[in-house]
């Protein structure tokens, strides 16, 4: 029996990964802040898939909680075979705001925790000669929409670096860069979505399915859907000034 740990595994993309991994017969460790929601989702997955689900209440913005999850990943008596670093949120605060703490919080949860949890998992998986790490980034990392884009650009480049370092180790490393996905993300960050055309929305279950498929194949960068893959190919080949103009337009439409 293999075990997967999913951060932010109670909602949206993380919950979709949890369901897909449960359907494959993996036992799960789900990490999030809301204990009641963790318990009810764990009960649902256990009864539907006859797997074991462990829950960890942790705020990945808190250093001590990140240490607790890193220690779980490194536990030799209960090995974790797959890690999905998914917990995250949108940041709308302007870069010139008086209070920059939302940006600091974003860096803690979406950079610092990803660095420490990936590192803990990679060390033990490398020693075992097998394992898989999936980090959830975003197509936002290819454009310039404030610190959220900068954070996700870090996740993408960091994961490529980790994949390079682990080449030949038996550990498969993938960064998943979805476009817009219907989850609680936009409502939580109070991001307006009325201007986003229907055809641009992705389904969380499809994102998880493609992420797992690409990781199984050893693909390092996964951009779910042909449409977004083509758009991001173009984004990497046009002048950055055009990317900044498009990003400014997208940002102004979010409020
Ligand atoms: N939705 C999109 O359009 C989209 C597109 C590209 C990338 N993404 C990325 O996908 C990932 C998942 O987002 P989502 O859209 O699925 O959002 P979501 O539905 O809001 O789910 C976020 C999950 O993360 C957990 N979480 C949030 N803050 C946390 C913290 N400080 N510590 C521990 N867990 C925390 C939440 O649980 P608790 O609240 O209980 O902690 C929840 O399980 C994020 O990294 C996001 O940046 C989303």
CSV table of N, CA, C and O in Angstrom, one decimal, residues 44-104:
chain,number,residue,atom,x,y,z
A,44,UNK,N,-15.5,10.8,4.1
A,44,UNK,CA,-16.1,10.5,2.8
A,44,UNK,C,-15.2,9.7,2.0
A,44,UNK,O,-15.6,8.7,1.4
A,45,UNK,N,-13.9,10.0,1.9
A,45,UNK,CA,-12.9,9.3,1.1
A,45,UNK,C,-12.8,7.8,1.6
A,45,UNK,O,-12.7,6.9,0.8
A,46,UNK,N,-12.7,7.7,3.0
A,46,UNK,CA,-12.6,6.4,3.6
A,46,UNK,C,-13.7,5.4,3.2
A,46,UNK,O,-13.5,4.3,2.8
A,47,UNK,N,-15.0,6.0,3.3
A,47,UNK,CA,-16.1,5.1,3.0
A,47,UNK,C,-16.2,4.9,1.5
A,47,UNK,O,-16.6,3.8,1.1
A,48,UNK,N,-15.8,5.8,0.6
A,48,UNK,CA,-16.0,5.6,-0.8
A,48,UNK,C,-14.9,4.7,-1.4
A,48,UNK,O,-15.1,4.0,-2.3
A,49,UNK,N,-13.7,4.8,-0.8
A,49,UNK,CA,-12.6,4.1,-1.5
A,49,UNK,C,-11.9,3.0,-0.6
A,49,UNK,O,-10.9,2.4,-1.1
A,50,UNK,N,-12.4,2.8,0.6
A,50,UNK,CA,-11.8,1.8,1.5
A,50,UNK,C,-10.3,2.0,1.6
A,50,UNK,O,-9.5,1.0,1.4
A,51,UNK,N,-9.9,3.2,1.9
A,51,UNK,CA,-8.5,3.5,2.1
A,51,UNK,C,-8.3,4.1,3.5
A,51,UNK,O,-9.4,4.5,4.1
A,52,UNK,N,-7.1,4.2,4.0
A,52,UNK,CA,-6.9,4.9,5.3
A,52,UNK,C,-6.6,6.4,5.1
A,52,UNK,O,-5.8,6.7,4.2
A,53,UNK,N,-7.2,7.3,5.8
A,53,UNK,CA,-7.0,8.7,5.6
A,53,UNK,C,-6.6,9.3,7.0
A,53,UNK,O,-7.3,9.2,8.0
A,54,UNK,N,-5.4,9.9,7.0
A,54,UNK,CA,-4.9,10.5,8.2
A,54,UNK,C,-5.0,12.0,8.0
A,54,UNK,O,-4.9,12.5,6.9
A,55,UNK,N,-5.3,12.8,9.0
A,55,UNK,CA,-5.5,14.2,8.8
A,55,UNK,C,-4.5,15.0,9.7
A,55,UNK,O,-4.2,14.5,10.8
A,56,UNK,N,-4.0,16.1,9.2
A,56,UNK,CA,-3.1,16.9,10.0
A,56,UNK,C,-3.6,18.4,9.9
A,56,UNK,O,-3.6,18.9,8.8
A,57,UNK,N,-4.0,18.9,11.0
A,57,UNK,CA,-4.4,20.3,11.1
A,57,UNK,C,-3.2,21.2,11.2
A,57,UNK,O,-2.4,21.1,12.1
A,58,UNK,N,-2.9,21.9,10.1
A,58,UNK,CA,-1.7,22.7,10.1
A,58,UNK,C,-1.9,24.0,9.3
A,58,UNK,O,-2.5,23.9,8.2
A,59,UNK,N,-1.4,25.1,9.8
A,59,UNK,CA,-1.3,26.3,9.0
A,59,UNK,C,0.1,26.5,8.4
A,59,UNK,O,1.0,26.7,9.2
A,60,UNK,N,0.2,26.3,7.1
A,60,UNK,CA,1.5,26.3,6.5
A,60,UNK,C,2.2,27.7,6.5
A,60,UNK,O,3.3,27.8,6.0
A,61,UNK,N,1.5,28.7,7.0
A,61,UNK,CA,2.1,30.0,7.2
A,61,UNK,C,2.8,30.1,8.6
A,61,UNK,O,3.5,31.0,8.9
A,62,UNK,N,2.6,29.0,9.4
A,62,UNK,CA,3.3,28.9,10.7
A,62,UNK,C,4.5,28.0,10.6
A,62,UNK,O,4.3,26.8,10.2
A,63,UNK,N,5.7,28.5,11.0
A,63,UNK,CA,6.9,27.7,10.9
A,63,UNK,C,6.8,26.4,11.7
A,63,UNK,O,7.2,25.3,11.2
A,64,UNK,N,6.2,26.4,12.9
A,64,UNK,CA,6.2,25.2,13.7
A,64,UNK,C,5.3,24.1,13.0
A,64,UNK,O,5.6,22.9,13.0
A,65,UNK,N,4.2,24.6,12.3
A,65,UNK,CA,3.3,23.6,11.7
A,65,UNK,C,4.0,23.0,10.4
A,65,UNK,O,3.8,21.9,10.1
A,66,UNK,N,4.8,23.9,9.7
A,66,UNK,CA,5.5,23.3,8.6
A,66,UNK,C,6.5,22.3,9.0
A,66,UNK,O,6.7,21.2,8.4
A,67,UNK,N,7.2,22.5,10.2
A,67,UNK,CA,8.1,21.5,10.7
A,67,UNK,C,7.4,20.2,11.0
A,67,UNK,O,8.0,19.1,10.8
A,68,UNK,N,6.2,20.3,11.6
A,68,UNK,CA,5.4,19.1,11.9
A,68,UNK,C,5.1,18.3,10.7
A,68,UNK,O,5.3,17.1,10.7
A,69,UNK,N,4.8,19.0,9.6
A,69,UNK,CA,4.4,18.3,8.3
A,69,UNK,C,5.7,17.7,7.7
A,69,UNK,O,5.7,16.6,7.2
A,70,UNK,N,6.8,18.5,7.8
A,70,UNK,CA,8.1,18.0,7.3
A,70,UNK,C,8.5,16.7,8.0
A,70,UNK,O,9.0,15.8,7.4
A,71,UNK,N,8.3,16.7,9.3
A,71,UNK,CA,8.7,15.5,10.1
A,71,UNK,C,7.9,14.3,9.7
A,71,UNK,O,8.4,13.2,9.7
A,72,UNK,N,6.6,14.6,9.4
A,72,UNK,CA,5.7,13.5,9.0
A,72,UNK,C,6.2,12.9,7.6
A,72,UNK,O,6.2,11.7,7.4
A,73,UNK,N,6.7,13.8,6.7
A,73,UNK,CA,7.2,13.3,5.4
A,73,UNK,C,8.5,12.5,5.6
A,73,UNK,O,8.8,11.6,4.8
A,74,UNK,N,9.2,12.8,6.7
A,74,UNK,CA,10.5,12.2,6.9
A,74,UNK,C,10.4,10.9,7.7
A,74,UNK,O,11.4,10.2,8.0
A,75,UNK,N,9.2,10.6,8.3
A,75,UNK,CA,9.0,9.5,9.2
A,75,UNK,C,9.4,8.2,8.5
A,75,UNK,O,8.6,7.7,7.6
A,76,UNK,N,10.4,7.5,8.9
A,76,UNK,CA,10.8,6.2,8.3
A,76,UNK,C,9.8,5.1,8.6
A,76,UNK,O,9.7,4.1,7.8
A,77,UNK,N,9.0,5.2,9.6
A,77,UNK,CA,8.1,4.2,10.0
A,77,UNK,C,6.8,4.2,9.3
A,77,UNK,O,6.0,3.3,9.4
A,78,UNK,N,6.5,5.3,8.6
A,78,UNK,CA,5.2,5.5,7.9
A,78,UNK,C,5.5,6.3,6.6
A,78,UNK,O,5.2,7.4,6.5
A,79,UNK,N,6.2,5.6,5.7
A,79,UNK,CA,6.7,6.3,4.5
A,79,UNK,C,5.6,7.0,3.6
A,79,UNK,O,4.6,6.4,3.5
A,80,UNK,N,6.0,8.2,3.1
A,80,UNK,CA,5.1,8.9,2.2
A,80,UNK,C,5.7,8.6,0.8
A,80,UNK,O,6.9,9.0,0.6
A,81,UNK,N,4.9,8.1,-0.1
A,81,UNK,CA,5.4,7.8,-1.5
A,81,UNK,C,5.2,8.9,-2.5
A,81,UNK,O,5.9,9.1,-3.5
A,82,UNK,N,4.1,9.8,-2.2
A,82,UNK,CA,3.8,10.9,-3.1
A,82,UNK,C,3.5,12.1,-2.2
A,82,UNK,O,2.8,12.0,-1.2
A,83,UNK,N,4.0,13.3,-2.7
A,83,UNK,CA,3.7,14.5,-2.0
A,83,UNK,C,3.1,15.4,-3.1
A,83,UNK,O,3.6,15.6,-4.2
A,84,UNK,N,1.9,16.1,-2.7
A,84,UNK,CA,1.3,17.1,-3.6
A,84,UNK,C,1.3,18.4,-2.8
A,84,UNK,O,0.6,18.5,-1.8
A,85,UNK,N,2.2,19.3,-3.1
A,85,UNK,CA,2.3,20.6,-2.5
A,85,UNK,C,1.3,21.5,-3.2
A,85,UNK,O,1.6,22.1,-4.3
A,86,UNK,N,0.1,21.7,-2.6
A,86,UNK,CA,-1.0,22.4,-3.3
A,86,UNK,C,-1.5,23.6,-2.6
A,86,UNK,O,-2.0,24.5,-3.2
A,87,UNK,N,-1.4,23.6,-1.2
A,87,UNK,CA,-2.1,24.7,-0.5
A,87,UNK,C,-1.7,26.1,-1.0
A,87,UNK,O,-0.5,26.3,-1.3
A,88,UNK,N,-2.6,27.0,-1.2
A,88,UNK,CA,-2.3,28.3,-1.7
A,88,UNK,C,-3.5,29.1,-1.8
A,88,UNK,O,-4.7,28.7,-1.6
A,89,UNK,N,-3.3,30.4,-2.2
A,89,UNK,CA,-4.5,31.3,-2.3
A,89,UNK,C,-4.0,32.5,-3.2
A,89,UNK,O,-2.9,32.7,-3.4
A,90,UNK,N,-5.0,33.3,-3.6
A,90,UNK,CA,-4.8,34.4,-4.4
A,90,UNK,C,-4.4,35.6,-3.5
A,90,UNK,O,-4.8,35.7,-2.4
A,91,UNK,N,-3.6,36.6,-4.1
A,91,UNK,CA,-3.2,37.8,-3.4
A,91,UNK,C,-3.6,39.0,-4.3
A,91,UNK,O,-3.0,39.1,-5.4
A,92,UNK,N,-4.4,39.8,-3.8
A,92,UNK,CA,-4.8,41.0,-4.6
A,92,UNK,C,-4.2,42.3,-4.1
A,92,UNK,O,-4.3,43.3,-4.8
A,93,UNK,N,-3.6,42.2,-2.9
A,93,UNK,CA,-3.0,43.5,-2.3
A,93,UNK,C,-2.0,44.1,-3.3
A,93,UNK,O,-1.1,43.4,-3.9
A,94,UNK,N,-2.1,45.4,-3.4
A,94,UNK,CA,-1.1,46.1,-4.3
A,94,UNK,C,0.3,46.0,-3.7
A,94,UNK,O,0.5,45.9,-2.5
A,95,UNK,N,1.3,46.1,-4.6
A,95,UNK,CA,2.7,46.0,-4.2
A,95,UNK,C,3.1,47.2,-3.4
A,95,UNK,O,4.2,47.2,-2.7
A,96,UNK,N,2.4,48.3,-3.6
A,96,UNK,CA,2.7,49.6,-2.9
A,96,UNK,C,1.8,49.8,-1.6
A,96,UNK,O,1.9,50.9,-1.1
A,97,UNK,N,1.1,48.8,-1.2
A,97,UNK,CA,0.2,49.0,-0.1
A,97,UNK,C,1.0,49.2,1.2
A,97,UNK,O,2.2,48.7,1.3
A,98,UNK,N,0.5,49.9,2.2
A,98,UNK,CA,1.1,50.2,3.4
A,98,UNK,C,1.4,48.8,4.1
A,98,UNK,O,2.5,48.6,4.7
A,99,UNK,N,0.4,47.9,4.1
A,99,UNK,CA,0.5,46.6,4.8
A,99,UNK,C,0.8,45.6,3.8
A,99,UNK,O,0.0,45.2,3.0
A,100,UNK,N,2.1,45.1,3.8
A,100,UNK,CA,2.5,44.1,2.8
A,100,UNK,C,2.4,42.7,3.4
A,100,UNK,O,2.9,41.7,2.7
A,101,UNK,N,1.7,42.5,4.5
A,101,UNK,CA,1.7,41.2,5.2
A,101,UNK,C,1.0,40.1,4.3
A,101,UNK,O,1.4,38.9,4.4
A,102,UNK,N,0.0,40.4,3.5
A,102,UNK,CA,-0.6,39.4,2.6
A,102,UNK,C,0.5,38.8,1.7
A,102,UNK,O,0.5,37.6,1.4
A,103,UNK,N,1.4,39.6,1.3
A,103,UNK,CA,2.5,39.1,0.4
A,103,UNK,C,3.4,38.2,1.2
A,103,UNK,O,3.9,37.1,0.7
A,104,UNK,N,3.7,38.7,2.4
A,104,UNK,CA,4.6,37.8,3.3
A,104,UNK,C,4.0,36.5,3.5
A,104,UNK,O,4.7,35.4,3.5
